[in-house]
Amino acid sequence: MADKSLDQRIVRTPDICGGKPRIAGHRITVQNIAIWHDRLGWDADEIASEYDLELADIYAALAYYFAHREEIDQSIREGKAFVEEMQRTTSSKLEEKLQGRT
């Protein structure tokens, strides 16, 4: 994989990860990398070792993120809004069991 160019490291496939840009050969999206790096403060080495990726994959994902920041940040916001809406409108089966309501 070391001979891959940066533009070969990030791919979009309609049927994988909802078509979101991701690291080639993995289901790890650029959005995942952005969240881990920007919002959780992980450095590139931590992400690469945690997920058994090449450091070049992480830097390619970060470069893609910064080149398409608004699009990816919008996707993050939409995902967060979806989770919040589901939490607001759907009861927790675990909570119901713990409260003896099942």
GROMACS .gro file of C-alpha atoms in nm:
model
  102
    1MET     CA    1   0.000   0.000   0.000
    2ALA     CA    2   0.296   0.232   0.047
    3ASP     CA    3   0.307   0.312  -0.325
    4LYS     CA    4  -0.048   0.451  -0.332
    5SER     CA    5  -0.082   0.818  -0.413
    6LEU     CA    6  -0.285   1.036  -0.179
    7ASP     CA    7  -0.577   1.055  -0.421
    8GLN     CA    8  -0.600   0.674  -0.423
    9ARG     CA    9  -0.630   0.655  -0.044
   10ILE     CA   10  -0.974   0.819  -0.016
   11VAL     CA   11  -1.265   0.668  -0.208
   12ARG     CA   12  -1.641   0.708  -0.234
   13THR     CA   13  -1.854   0.402  -0.310
   14PRO     CA   14  -2.234   0.442  -0.321
   15ASP     CA   15  -2.307   0.114  -0.141
   16ILE     CA   16  -2.041   0.146   0.131
   17CYS     CA   17  -2.077   0.379   0.430
   18GLY     CA   18  -2.365   0.556   0.259
   19GLY     CA   19  -2.133   0.687  -0.010
   20LYS     CA   20  -1.933   0.894   0.238
   21PRO     CA   21  -1.564   0.942   0.160
   22ARG     CA   22  -1.362   0.674   0.336
   23ILE     CA   23  -1.017   0.523   0.354
   24ALA     CA   24  -0.977   0.279   0.064
   25GLY     CA   25  -1.014  -0.080   0.177
   26HIS     CA   26  -1.176   0.017   0.506
   27ARG     CA   27  -1.513   0.127   0.639
   28ILE     CA   28  -1.349   0.413   0.827
   29THR     CA   29  -1.483   0.740   0.692
   30VAL     CA   30  -1.313   1.075   0.663
   31GLN     CA   31  -1.585   1.192   0.902
   32ASN     CA   32  -1.466   0.937   1.161
   33ILE     CA   33  -1.108   1.060   1.128
   34ALA     CA   34  -1.219   1.424   1.157
   35ILE     CA   35  -1.414   1.353   1.475
   36TRP     CA   36  -1.135   1.156   1.635
   37HIS     CA   37  -0.875   1.417   1.542
   38ASP     CA   38  -1.054   1.752   1.569
   39ARG     CA   39  -1.311   1.684   1.837
   40LEU     CA   40  -1.151   1.412   2.052
   41GLY     CA   41  -0.796   1.541   2.013
   42TRP     CA   42  -0.633   1.218   1.894
   43ASP     CA   43  -0.319   1.269   1.691
   44ALA     CA   44  -0.257   1.095   1.360
   45ASP     CA   45  -0.026   0.833   1.517
   46GLU     CA   46  -0.291   0.737   1.775
   47ILE     CA   47  -0.558   0.693   1.510
   48ALA     CA   48  -0.328   0.494   1.281
   49SER     CA   49  -0.217   0.255   1.555
   50GLU     CA   50  -0.566   0.215   1.705
   51TYR     CA   51  -0.718   0.116   1.370
   52ASP     CA   52  -0.414  -0.048   1.207
   53LEU     CA   53  -0.395   0.212   0.929
   54GLU     CA   54  -0.100   0.366   0.754
   55LEU     CA   55  -0.010   0.713   0.872
   56ALA     CA   56  -0.047   0.830   0.510
   57ASP     CA   57  -0.412   0.716   0.522
   58ILE     CA   58  -0.478   0.942   0.820
   59TYR     CA   59  -0.308   1.240   0.660
   60ALA     CA   60  -0.495   1.181   0.334
   61ALA     CA   61  -0.824   1.171   0.528
   62LEU     CA   62  -0.735   1.491   0.714
   63ALA     CA   63  -0.635   1.664   0.389
   64TYR     CA   64  -0.966   1.557   0.235
   65TYR     CA   65  -1.151   1.680   0.542
   66PHE     CA   66  -0.991   2.023   0.534
   67ALA     CA   67  -1.056   2.051   0.160
   68HIS     CA   68  -1.426   1.957   0.210
   69ARG     CA   69  -1.479   2.080   0.562
   70GLU     CA   70  -1.824   2.235   0.523
   71GLU     CA   71  -1.969   1.924   0.358
   72ILE     CA   72  -1.828   1.689   0.623
   73ASP     CA   73  -1.916   1.918   0.915
   74GLN     CA   74  -2.272   1.934   0.778
   75SER     CA   75  -2.284   1.554   0.772
   76ILE     CA   76  -2.163   1.546   1.134
   77ARG     CA   77  -2.432   1.796   1.235
   78GLU     CA   78  -2.701   1.593   1.055
   79GLY     CA   79  -2.588   1.274   1.228
   80LYS     CA   80  -2.595   1.443   1.566
   81ALA     CA   81  -2.942   1.588   1.499
   82PHE     CA   82  -3.068   1.243   1.396
   83VAL     CA   83  -2.939   1.086   1.718
   84GLU     CA   84  -3.091   1.364   1.928
   85GLU     CA   85  -3.427   1.325   1.752
   86MET     CA   86  -3.424   0.948   1.801
   87GLN     CA   87  -3.341   0.989   2.169
   88ARG     CA   88  -3.622   1.241   2.207
   89THR     CA   89  -3.888   1.037   2.027
   90THR     CA   90  -3.794   0.675   2.101
   91SER     CA   91  -3.801   0.515   2.442
   92SER     CA   92  -3.503   0.319   2.563
   93LYS     CA   93  -3.577  -0.052   2.588
   94LEU     CA   94  -3.304  -0.085   2.850
   95GLU     CA   95  -3.449   0.198   3.058
   96GLU     CA   96  -3.793   0.039   3.036
   97LYS     CA   97  -3.657  -0.294   3.157
   98LEU     CA   98  -3.469  -0.131   3.440
   99GLN     CA   99  -3.786   0.047   3.550
  100GLY     CA  100  -3.984  -0.278   3.522
  101ARG     CA  101  -4.217  -0.153   3.247
  102THR     CA  102  -4.186  -0.449   3.010
   0.00000   0.00000   0.00000
